[in-house]
Amino acid sequence: MQQHDITRHLATPLMNPAFPPVIPRFTDREYLNIVYRTDRDALRAVVPEPLEIDEPLVRFEVMRMGDVTGYGPYTEAGQAIEVRYDGERGEYLHAMYLDSFPATASGREASAYPKVAGSPALYVDHGALVGVLDHGSVRVATATMGYKHHELDPEEAAAQITVPTFMLKLVPGFDGTAQTAQLVRTEISDVVVKGAWRGPARLQLFEHVLAPLADLPVREIVSASHILTDLTLAPVRPVHDYLAR
C-alpha cells in the first residue's frame, strides 16, 4: 500500500477498521431521561473550566438505539451535567457506557464522546419504564419511570435533547503528554419526535470504583421524560484549546 493510500483510511486496524466511515442516522432512538439535583461541590470537582455551573443539575439517560446506520441496534447510558459556556447553556457529557464496541470506538476516536464499555438496558416492566446499567456483573444504576403517564409536548421534548453538548477531546502523545486537549461542542440535528411522555421517576446510583456515577449523588428528582425520536449527530468543533499558548 502506497503512502497516499493510507491517509484515505479512517481508523485502525487498517484493513478492518473498528468502525465504519459513515455519518450515522438514528432511527427509533428511545430515551429515558431523569434530571436530578446533586451536590455543587461534586460537580465542581469534575466539570472542566471554562465551563460554568449554575444549578447543580445532572441528567441520567438510558438510550436504546432501534437502528443506527453502520452500527445496528445498541444501548447506551450515562450522565450529562447542565453547564454554561460563553453565555450559552448546554450540557457537559460526563460519562457514557455502551454495549457496542464499534460505537464506543467511533464516539471516542472520530469525535470526543467519553464512551467506555458497559451493559445498559431499557425495557418496560409491570407499568414502569426501567433503565439499568451494569458494569460487568455489578449493578451501578437503576432508573424507573411511570410508563406513558402524561404526554409531553413534542417541541419541549425536542428542546430537551437538542441542547448544545460539550465534551473533552484528550489524545496523548507517545511520550504520555497531551497531544490534543480541547473542549469541543456539538448538537443533535434533523430531529423527528415520534412520541414523548413525562411522569414520576426514581433513580438509584450504586458505588463502583470503575463506574463512579454515584460520585454525583441523587439529592432530588427534578423531572423525567420518555422520548422516541429519529435524529442525526452533527460533527464536533473545538471551542477551547487547553494547549494554546
PDB file of C-alpha atoms in Angstrom:
ATOM      1  CA  MET A   1       0.000   0.000   0.000  1.00  0.00           C
ATOM      2  CA  GLN A   2       1.381   3.393  -1.001  1.00  0.00           C
ATOM      3  CA  GLN A   3       1.649   6.343   1.400  1.00  0.00           C
ATOM      4  CA  HIS A   4      -1.121   8.383  -0.224  1.00  0.00           C
ATOM      5  CA  ASP A   5      -3.483   5.400   0.147  1.00  0.00           C
ATOM      6  CA  ILE A   6      -3.006   5.281   3.918  1.00  0.00           C
ATOM      7  CA  THR A   7      -4.491   8.725   4.533  1.00  0.00           C
ATOM      8  CA  ARG A   8      -7.692   7.677   2.784  1.00  0.00           C
ATOM      9  CA  HIS A   9      -8.444   5.269   5.598  1.00  0.00           C
ATOM     10  CA  LEU A  10     -10.422   6.371   8.651  1.00  0.00           C
ATOM     11  CA  ALA A  11      -9.247   4.166  11.503  1.00  0.00           C
ATOM     12  CA  THR A  12      -7.207   1.169  12.552  1.00  0.00           C
ATOM     13  CA  PRO A  13      -6.858  -1.760  12.058  1.00  0.00           C
ATOM     14  CA  LEU A  14      -6.001  -0.568   8.570  1.00  0.00           C
ATOM     15  CA  MET A  15      -7.786  -3.277   6.582  1.00  0.00           C
ATOM     16  CA  ASN A  16     -10.549  -3.899   9.135  1.00  0.00           C
ATOM     17  CA  PRO A  17     -11.342  -0.589  10.898  1.00  0.00           C
ATOM     18  CA  ALA A  18     -13.049  -0.629  14.274  1.00  0.00           C
ATOM     19  CA  PHE A  19     -15.940   1.486  12.957  1.00  0.00           C
ATOM     20  CA  PRO A  20     -17.462   2.270   9.547  1.00  0.00           C
ATOM     21  CA  PRO A  21     -16.888   5.525   7.580  1.00  0.00           C
ATOM     22  CA  VAL A  22     -20.485   6.758   7.885  1.00  0.00           C
ATOM     23  CA  ILE A  23     -22.412   9.653   9.376  1.00  0.00           C
ATOM     24  CA  PRO A  24     -24.976   7.625  11.335  1.00  0.00           C
ATOM     25  CA  ARG A  25     -28.697   8.287  11.230  1.00  0.00           C
ATOM     26  CA  PHE A  26     -30.510   7.136  14.369  1.00  0.00           C
ATOM     27  CA  THR A  27     -33.953   5.626  13.779  1.00  0.00           C
ATOM     28  CA  ASP A  28     -36.261   4.886  16.730  1.00  0.00           C
ATOM     29  CA  ARG A  29     -33.847   6.179  19.349  1.00  0.00           C
ATOM     30  CA  GLU A  30     -35.654   5.812  22.696  1.00  0.00           C
ATOM     31  CA  TYR A  31     -34.680   7.899  25.718  1.00  0.00           C
ATOM     32  CA  LEU A  32     -35.294   7.609  29.419  1.00  0.00           C
ATOM     33  CA  ASN A  33     -34.133  10.928  30.912  1.00  0.00           C
ATOM     34  CA  ILE A  34     -34.106  11.693  34.624  1.00  0.00           C
ATOM     35  CA  VAL A  35     -32.888  15.142  35.688  1.00  0.00           C
ATOM     36  CA  TYR A  36     -31.785  15.314  39.307  1.00  0.00           C
ATOM     37  CA  ARG A  37     -30.192  17.761  41.708  1.00  0.00           C
ATOM     38  CA  THR A  38     -26.802  16.847  43.120  1.00  0.00           C
ATOM     39  CA  ASP A  39     -24.059  18.414  45.269  1.00  0.00           C
ATOM     40  CA  ARG A  40     -22.460  21.539  43.813  1.00  0.00           C
ATOM     41  CA  ASP A  41     -19.019  20.633  45.168  1.00  0.00           C
ATOM     42  CA  ALA A  42     -19.220  17.236  43.466  1.00  0.00           C
ATOM     43  CA  LEU A  43     -19.852  18.952  40.120  1.00  0.00           C
ATOM     44  CA  ARG A  44     -17.038  21.450  40.616  1.00  0.00           C
ATOM     45  CA  ALA A  45     -14.652  18.516  41.025  1.00  0.00           C
ATOM     46  CA  VAL A  46     -15.458  17.043  37.589  1.00  0.00           C
ATOM     47  CA  VAL A  47     -16.615  19.889  35.313  1.00  0.00           C
ATOM     48  CA  PRO A  48     -13.624  21.345  33.432  1.00  0.00           C
ATOM     49  CA  GLU A  49     -13.026  25.056  33.047  1.00  0.00           C
ATOM     50  CA  PRO A  50     -14.008  27.213  31.230  1.00  0.00           C
ATOM     51  CA  LEU A  51     -17.450  25.565  31.608  1.00  0.00           C
ATOM     52  CA  GLU A  52     -19.541  27.148  34.373  1.00  0.00           C
ATOM     53  CA  ILE A  53     -22.180  25.676  36.665  1.00  0.00           C
ATOM     54  CA  ASP A  54     -25.404  27.450  37.543  1.00  0.00           C
ATOM     55  CA  GLU A  55     -27.821  24.948  39.081  1.00  0.00           C
ATOM     56  CA  PRO A  56     -26.248  21.638  40.216  1.00  0.00           C
ATOM     57  CA  LEU A  57     -28.325  19.501  37.830  1.00  0.00           C
ATOM     58  CA  VAL A  58     -27.446  16.189  36.184  1.00  0.00           C
ATOM     59  CA  ARG A  59     -29.369  14.240  33.533  1.00  0.00           C
ATOM     60  CA  PHE A  60     -29.098  10.465  33.805  1.00  0.00           C
ATOM     61  CA  GLU A  61     -30.012   8.953  30.459  1.00  0.00           C
ATOM     62  CA  VAL A  62     -30.554   5.499  29.026  1.00  0.00           C
ATOM     63  CA  MET A  63     -30.883   5.347  25.239  1.00  0.00           C
ATOM     64  CA  ARG A  64     -31.941   2.301  23.249  1.00  0.00           C
ATOM     65  CA  MET A  65     -30.964   2.687  19.601  1.00  0.00           C
ATOM     66  CA  GLY A  66     -33.553   0.920  17.482  1.00  0.00           C
ATOM     67  CA  ASP A  67     -31.429   1.140  14.339  1.00  0.00           C
ATOM     68  CA  VAL A  68     -28.253   3.069  13.533  1.00  0.00           C
ATOM     69  CA  THR A  69     -26.674   3.389  10.097  1.00  0.00           C
ATOM     70  CA  GLY A  70     -23.477   1.355  10.049  1.00  0.00           C
ATOM     71  CA  TYR A  71     -23.882   0.020  13.595  1.00  0.00           C
ATOM     72  CA  GLY A  72     -27.298  -1.547  14.060  1.00  0.00           C
ATOM     73  CA  PRO A  73     -29.104  -1.577  17.426  1.00  0.00           C
ATOM     74  CA  TYR A  74     -27.302  -0.952  20.705  1.00  0.00           C
ATOM     75  CA  THR A  75     -27.934   0.635  24.113  1.00  0.00           C
ATOM     76  CA  GLU A  76     -26.171   3.444  25.947  1.00  0.00           C
ATOM     77  CA  ALA A  77     -26.380   5.062  29.390  1.00  0.00           C
ATOM     78  CA  GLY A  78     -24.617   7.959  31.053  1.00  0.00           C
ATOM     79  CA  GLN A  79     -24.624  11.317  32.801  1.00  0.00           C
ATOM     80  CA  ALA A  80     -24.821  14.824  31.329  1.00  0.00           C
ATOM     81  CA  ILE A  81     -24.269  17.907  33.500  1.00  0.00           C
ATOM     82  CA  GLU A  82     -26.016  21.224  32.905  1.00  0.00           C
ATOM     83  CA  VAL A  83     -23.382  23.912  32.195  1.00  0.00           C
ATOM     84  CA  ARG A  84     -22.852  27.281  30.570  1.00  0.00           C
ATOM     85  CA  TYR A  85     -20.116  28.287  28.132  1.00  0.00           C
ATOM     86  CA  ASP A  86     -19.615  31.822  26.891  1.00  0.00           C
ATOM     87  CA  GLY A  87     -23.215  32.655  27.812  1.00  0.00           C
ATOM     88  CA  GLU A  88     -24.667  29.591  26.065  1.00  0.00           C
ATOM     89  CA  ARG A  89     -26.462  26.959  28.125  1.00  0.00           C
ATOM     90  CA  GLY A  90     -25.828  23.316  27.347  1.00  0.00           C
ATOM     91  CA  GLU A  91     -24.679  20.005  28.777  1.00  0.00           C
ATOM     92  CA  TYR A  92     -21.257  18.565  29.526  1.00  0.00           C
ATOM     93  CA  LEU A  93     -21.090  14.842  28.780  1.00  0.00           C
ATOM     94  CA  HIS A  94     -19.512  13.349  31.886  1.00  0.00           C
ATOM     95  CA  ALA A  95     -19.680   9.590  31.231  1.00  0.00           C
ATOM     96  CA  MET A  96     -21.229   7.191  28.702  1.00  0.00           C
ATOM     97  CA  TYR A  97     -21.453   3.382  28.860  1.00  0.00           C
ATOM     98  CA  LEU A  98     -22.225   1.271  25.761  1.00  0.00           C
ATOM     99  CA  ASP A  99     -22.720  -2.361  24.771  1.00  0.00           C
ATOM    100  CA  SER A 100     -21.314  -1.793  21.250  1.00  0.00           C
ATOM    101  CA  PHE A 101     -17.556  -1.666  20.655  1.00  0.00           C
ATOM    102  CA  PRO A 102     -17.768  -0.041  17.168  1.00  0.00           C
ATOM    103  CA  ALA A 103     -19.999   2.745  18.522  1.00  0.00           C
ATOM    104  CA  THR A 104     -17.680   3.169  21.506  1.00  0.00           C
ATOM    105  CA  ALA A 105     -14.547   3.380  19.344  1.00  0.00           C
ATOM    106  CA  SER A 106     -16.166   5.732  16.835  1.00  0.00           C
ATOM    107  CA  GLY A 107     -17.518   8.031  19.534  1.00  0.00           C
ATOM    108  CA  ARG A 108     -14.108   8.375  21.183  1.00  0.00           C
ATOM    109  CA  GLU A 109     -11.755   8.382  18.204  1.00  0.00           C
ATOM    110  CA  ALA A 110     -13.710  10.148  15.463  1.00  0.00           C
ATOM    111  CA  SER A 111     -15.342  12.522  17.939  1.00  0.00           C
ATOM    112  CA  ALA A 112     -14.887  13.197  21.652  1.00  0.00           C
ATOM    113  CA  TYR A 113     -17.643  11.257  23.407  1.00  0.00           C
ATOM    114  CA  PRO A 114     -16.495   9.849  26.807  1.00  0.00           C
ATOM    115  CA  LYS A 115     -17.538   6.295  25.934  1.00  0.00           C
ATOM    116  CA  VAL A 116     -16.498   3.085  27.677  1.00  0.00           C
ATOM    117  CA  ALA A 117     -17.860  -0.455  27.809  1.00  0.00           C
ATOM    118  CA  GLY A 118     -20.925  -1.194  29.917  1.00  0.00           C
ATOM    119  CA  SER A 119     -24.137  -3.207  29.962  1.00  0.00           C
ATOM    120  CA  PRO A 120     -27.152  -0.844  29.860  1.00  0.00           C
ATOM    121  CA  ALA A 121     -30.745  -1.866  29.152  1.00  0.00           C
ATOM    122  CA  LEU A 122     -34.110  -0.160  28.675  1.00  0.00           C
ATOM    123  CA  TYR A 123     -37.400  -2.048  28.949  1.00  0.00           C
ATOM    124  CA  VAL A 124     -40.967  -1.984  30.325  1.00  0.00           C
ATOM    125  CA  ASP A 125     -41.778  -3.973  33.467  1.00  0.00           C
ATOM    126  CA  HIS A 126     -45.261  -4.047  35.059  1.00  0.00           C
ATOM    127  CA  GLY A 127     -46.232  -0.492  34.147  1.00  0.00           C
ATOM    128  CA  ALA A 128     -42.788   1.061  34.637  1.00  0.00           C
ATOM    129  CA  LEU A 129     -40.162   2.088  32.129  1.00  0.00           C
ATOM    130  CA  VAL A 130     -36.923   0.674  33.537  1.00  0.00           C
ATOM    131  CA  GLY A 131     -33.382   1.731  32.678  1.00  0.00           C
ATOM    132  CA  VAL A 132     -30.423  -0.090  34.201  1.00  0.00           C
ATOM    133  CA  LEU A 133     -26.654  -0.009  33.895  1.00  0.00           C
ATOM    134  CA  ASP A 134     -24.318  -2.830  34.910  1.00  0.00           C
ATOM    135  CA  HIS A 135     -20.528  -2.821  34.960  1.00  0.00           C
ATOM    136  CA  GLY A 136     -19.620  -6.443  34.418  1.00  0.00           C
ATOM    137  CA  SER A 137     -21.888  -8.352  36.788  1.00  0.00           C
ATOM    138  CA  VAL A 138     -22.395  -5.415  39.189  1.00  0.00           C
ATOM    139  CA  ARG A 139     -25.407  -3.073  39.059  1.00  0.00           C
ATOM    140  CA  VAL A 140     -24.394   0.602  39.158  1.00  0.00           C
ATOM    141  CA  ALA A 141     -27.691   2.367  38.260  1.00  0.00           C
ATOM    142  CA  THR A 142     -31.417   1.636  38.302  1.00  0.00           C
ATOM    143  CA  ALA A 143     -33.945   4.164  36.961  1.00  0.00           C
ATOM    144  CA  THR A 144     -37.730   3.748  36.898  1.00  0.00           C
ATOM    145  CA  MET A 145     -40.448   5.964  35.438  1.00  0.00           C
ATOM    146  CA  GLY A 146     -44.210   5.617  35.192  1.00  0.00           C
ATOM    147  CA  TYR A 147     -44.892   4.318  31.674  1.00  0.00           C
ATOM    148  CA  LYS A 148     -46.515   6.962  29.449  1.00  0.00           C
ATOM    149  CA  HIS A 149     -48.439   8.652  32.273  1.00  0.00           C
ATOM    150  CA  HIS A 150     -48.695  12.083  30.601  1.00  0.00           C
ATOM    151  CA  GLU A 151     -47.974  13.263  27.075  1.00  0.00           C
ATOM    152  CA  LEU A 152     -45.098  15.690  26.630  1.00  0.00           C
ATOM    153  CA  ASP A 153     -45.234  18.452  24.031  1.00  0.00           C
ATOM    154  CA  PRO A 154     -43.056  17.356  21.054  1.00  0.00           C
ATOM    155  CA  GLU A 155     -41.363  20.775  20.844  1.00  0.00           C
ATOM    156  CA  GLU A 156     -40.412  20.583  24.514  1.00  0.00           C
ATOM    157  CA  ALA A 157     -39.142  17.042  24.002  1.00  0.00           C
ATOM    158  CA  ALA A 158     -37.018  18.140  21.046  1.00  0.00           C
ATOM    159  CA  ALA A 159     -35.639  21.050  23.081  1.00  0.00           C
ATOM    160  CA  GLN A 160     -34.540  18.640  25.817  1.00  0.00           C
ATOM    161  CA  ILE A 161     -32.371  16.542  23.524  1.00  0.00           C
ATOM    162  CA  THR A 162     -31.010  19.233  21.183  1.00  0.00           C
ATOM    163  CA  VAL A 163     -29.219  21.453  23.690  1.00  0.00           C
ATOM    164  CA  PRO A 164     -25.558  22.149  22.824  1.00  0.00           C
ATOM    165  CA  THR A 165     -23.271  19.396  24.073  1.00  0.00           C
ATOM    166  CA  PHE A 166     -19.715  19.950  25.318  1.00  0.00           C
ATOM    167  CA  MET A 167     -17.025  17.284  25.655  1.00  0.00           C
ATOM    168  CA  LEU A 168     -13.283  16.919  26.231  1.00  0.00           C
ATOM    169  CA  LYS A 169     -11.087  15.684  23.382  1.00  0.00           C
ATOM    170  CA  LEU A 170      -7.946  14.246  25.004  1.00  0.00           C
ATOM    171  CA  VAL A 171      -5.294  12.472  22.908  1.00  0.00           C
ATOM    172  CA  PRO A 172      -1.928  11.564  24.458  1.00  0.00           C
ATOM    173  CA  GLY A 173       1.332  11.554  22.548  1.00  0.00           C
ATOM    174  CA  PHE A 174       3.744   8.636  22.587  1.00  0.00           C
ATOM    175  CA  ASP A 175       5.649  10.201  25.488  1.00  0.00           C
ATOM    176  CA  GLY A 176       2.485  10.333  27.614  1.00  0.00           C
ATOM    177  CA  THR A 177       1.992  14.086  27.410  1.00  0.00           C
ATOM    178  CA  ALA A 178      -1.103  15.645  25.896  1.00  0.00           C
ATOM    179  CA  GLN A 179      -1.019  15.916  22.123  1.00  0.00           C
ATOM    180  CA  THR A 180      -4.608  17.192  21.880  1.00  0.00           C
ATOM    181  CA  ALA A 181      -6.565  18.763  24.742  1.00  0.00           C
ATOM    182  CA  GLN A 182      -9.667  20.587  23.555  1.00  0.00           C
ATOM    183  CA  LEU A 183     -13.150  21.452  24.697  1.00  0.00           C
ATOM    184  CA  VAL A 184     -15.468  20.663  21.793  1.00  0.00           C
ATOM    185  CA  ARG A 185     -19.107  21.383  21.004  1.00  0.00           C
ATOM    186  CA  THR A 186     -21.774  19.521  19.071  1.00  0.00           C
ATOM    187  CA  GLU A 187     -25.546  19.164  18.951  1.00  0.00           C
ATOM    188  CA  ILE A 188     -28.283  16.919  17.601  1.00  0.00           C
ATOM    189  CA  SER A 189     -29.933  17.820  14.287  1.00  0.00           C
ATOM    190  CA  ASP A 190     -32.700  16.629  11.946  1.00  0.00           C
ATOM    191  CA  VAL A 191     -34.904  15.601  14.866  1.00  0.00           C
ATOM    192  CA  VAL A 192     -38.270  13.904  14.381  1.00  0.00           C
ATOM    193  CA  VAL A 193     -40.109  13.328  17.673  1.00  0.00           C
ATOM    194  CA  LYS A 194     -42.363  10.277  17.283  1.00  0.00           C
ATOM    195  CA  GLY A 195     -43.650  10.246  20.848  1.00  0.00           C
ATOM    196  CA  ALA A 196     -42.895  11.889  24.187  1.00  0.00           C
ATOM    197  CA  TRP A 197     -44.169  11.444  27.725  1.00  0.00           C
ATOM    198  CA  ARG A 198     -43.448  12.629  31.273  1.00  0.00           C
ATOM    199  CA  GLY A 199     -44.192  11.067  34.629  1.00  0.00           C
ATOM    200  CA  PRO A 200     -42.947  10.220  38.127  1.00  0.00           C
ATOM    201  CA  ALA A 201     -39.483   8.708  38.403  1.00  0.00           C
ATOM    202  CA  ARG A 202     -36.892   7.336  40.784  1.00  0.00           C
ATOM    203  CA  LEU A 203     -33.141   6.841  40.400  1.00  0.00           C
ATOM    204  CA  GLN A 204     -30.654   4.770  42.391  1.00  0.00           C
ATOM    205  CA  LEU A 205     -26.886   5.012  41.870  1.00  0.00           C
ATOM    206  CA  PHE A 206     -24.548   2.434  43.404  1.00  0.00           C
ATOM    207  CA  GLU A 207     -20.867   2.788  44.273  1.00  0.00           C
ATOM    208  CA  HIS A 208     -18.361   1.251  41.833  1.00  0.00           C
ATOM    209  CA  VAL A 209     -14.714   2.223  41.503  1.00  0.00           C
ATOM    210  CA  LEU A 210     -14.688   1.813  37.701  1.00  0.00           C
ATOM    211  CA  ALA A 211     -18.133   3.320  37.091  1.00  0.00           C
ATOM    212  CA  PRO A 212     -18.340   6.178  39.617  1.00  0.00           C
ATOM    213  CA  LEU A 213     -21.800   7.519  38.746  1.00  0.00           C
ATOM    214  CA  ALA A 214     -22.631   7.697  42.451  1.00  0.00           C
ATOM    215  CA  ASP A 215     -19.931  10.371  42.899  1.00  0.00           C
ATOM    216  CA  LEU A 216     -22.722  12.694  41.683  1.00  0.00           C
ATOM    217  CA  PRO A 217     -25.315  11.661  44.287  1.00  0.00           C
ATOM    218  CA  VAL A 218     -29.073  11.993  43.812  1.00  0.00           C
ATOM    219  CA  ARG A 219     -30.484  14.651  46.156  1.00  0.00           C
ATOM    220  CA  GLU A 220     -33.782  15.442  44.407  1.00  0.00           C
ATOM    221  CA  ILE A 221     -35.560  14.247  41.259  1.00  0.00           C
ATOM    222  CA  VAL A 222     -36.425  17.323  39.174  1.00  0.00           C
ATOM    223  CA  SER A 223     -38.083  15.835  36.072  1.00  0.00           C
ATOM    224  CA  ALA A 224     -38.318  12.749  33.889  1.00  0.00           C
ATOM    225  CA  SER A 225     -39.121  12.145  30.233  1.00  0.00           C
ATOM    226  CA  HIS A 226     -39.540   9.259  27.819  1.00  0.00           C
ATOM    227  CA  ILE A 227     -38.866  10.204  24.193  1.00  0.00           C
ATOM    228  CA  LEU A 228     -38.919   8.267  20.921  1.00  0.00           C
ATOM    229  CA  THR A 229     -37.193  10.006  18.026  1.00  0.00           C
ATOM    230  CA  ASP A 230     -35.158   9.906  14.822  1.00  0.00           C
ATOM    231  CA  LEU A 231     -32.064  12.131  14.694  1.00  0.00           C
ATOM    232  CA  THR A 232     -28.561  12.804  13.393  1.00  0.00           C
ATOM    233  CA  LEU A 233     -25.442  13.816  15.325  1.00  0.00           C
ATOM    234  CA  ALA A 234     -23.649  16.879  13.990  1.00  0.00           C
ATOM    235  CA  PRO A 235     -19.836  16.897  13.719  1.00  0.00           C
ATOM    236  CA  VAL A 236     -17.935  18.343  16.671  1.00  0.00           C
ATOM    237  CA  ARG A 237     -15.956  21.585  16.553  1.00  0.00           C
ATOM    238  CA  PRO A 238     -13.353  22.830  19.035  1.00  0.00           C
ATOM    239  CA  VAL A 239     -14.272  25.862  21.132  1.00  0.00           C
ATOM    240  CA  HIS A 240     -11.312  25.972  23.555  1.00  0.00           C
ATOM    241  CA  ASP A 241      -7.730  24.709  23.255  1.00  0.00           C
ATOM    242  CA  TYR A 242      -6.034  23.896  26.557  1.00  0.00           C
ATOM    243  CA  LEU A 243      -2.605  23.676  24.889  1.00  0.00           C
ATOM    244  CA  ALA A 244      -2.755  27.066  23.175  1.00  0.00           C
ATOM    245  CA  ARG A 245      -0.075  29.480  24.301  1.00  0.00           C
TER     246      ARG A 245
END
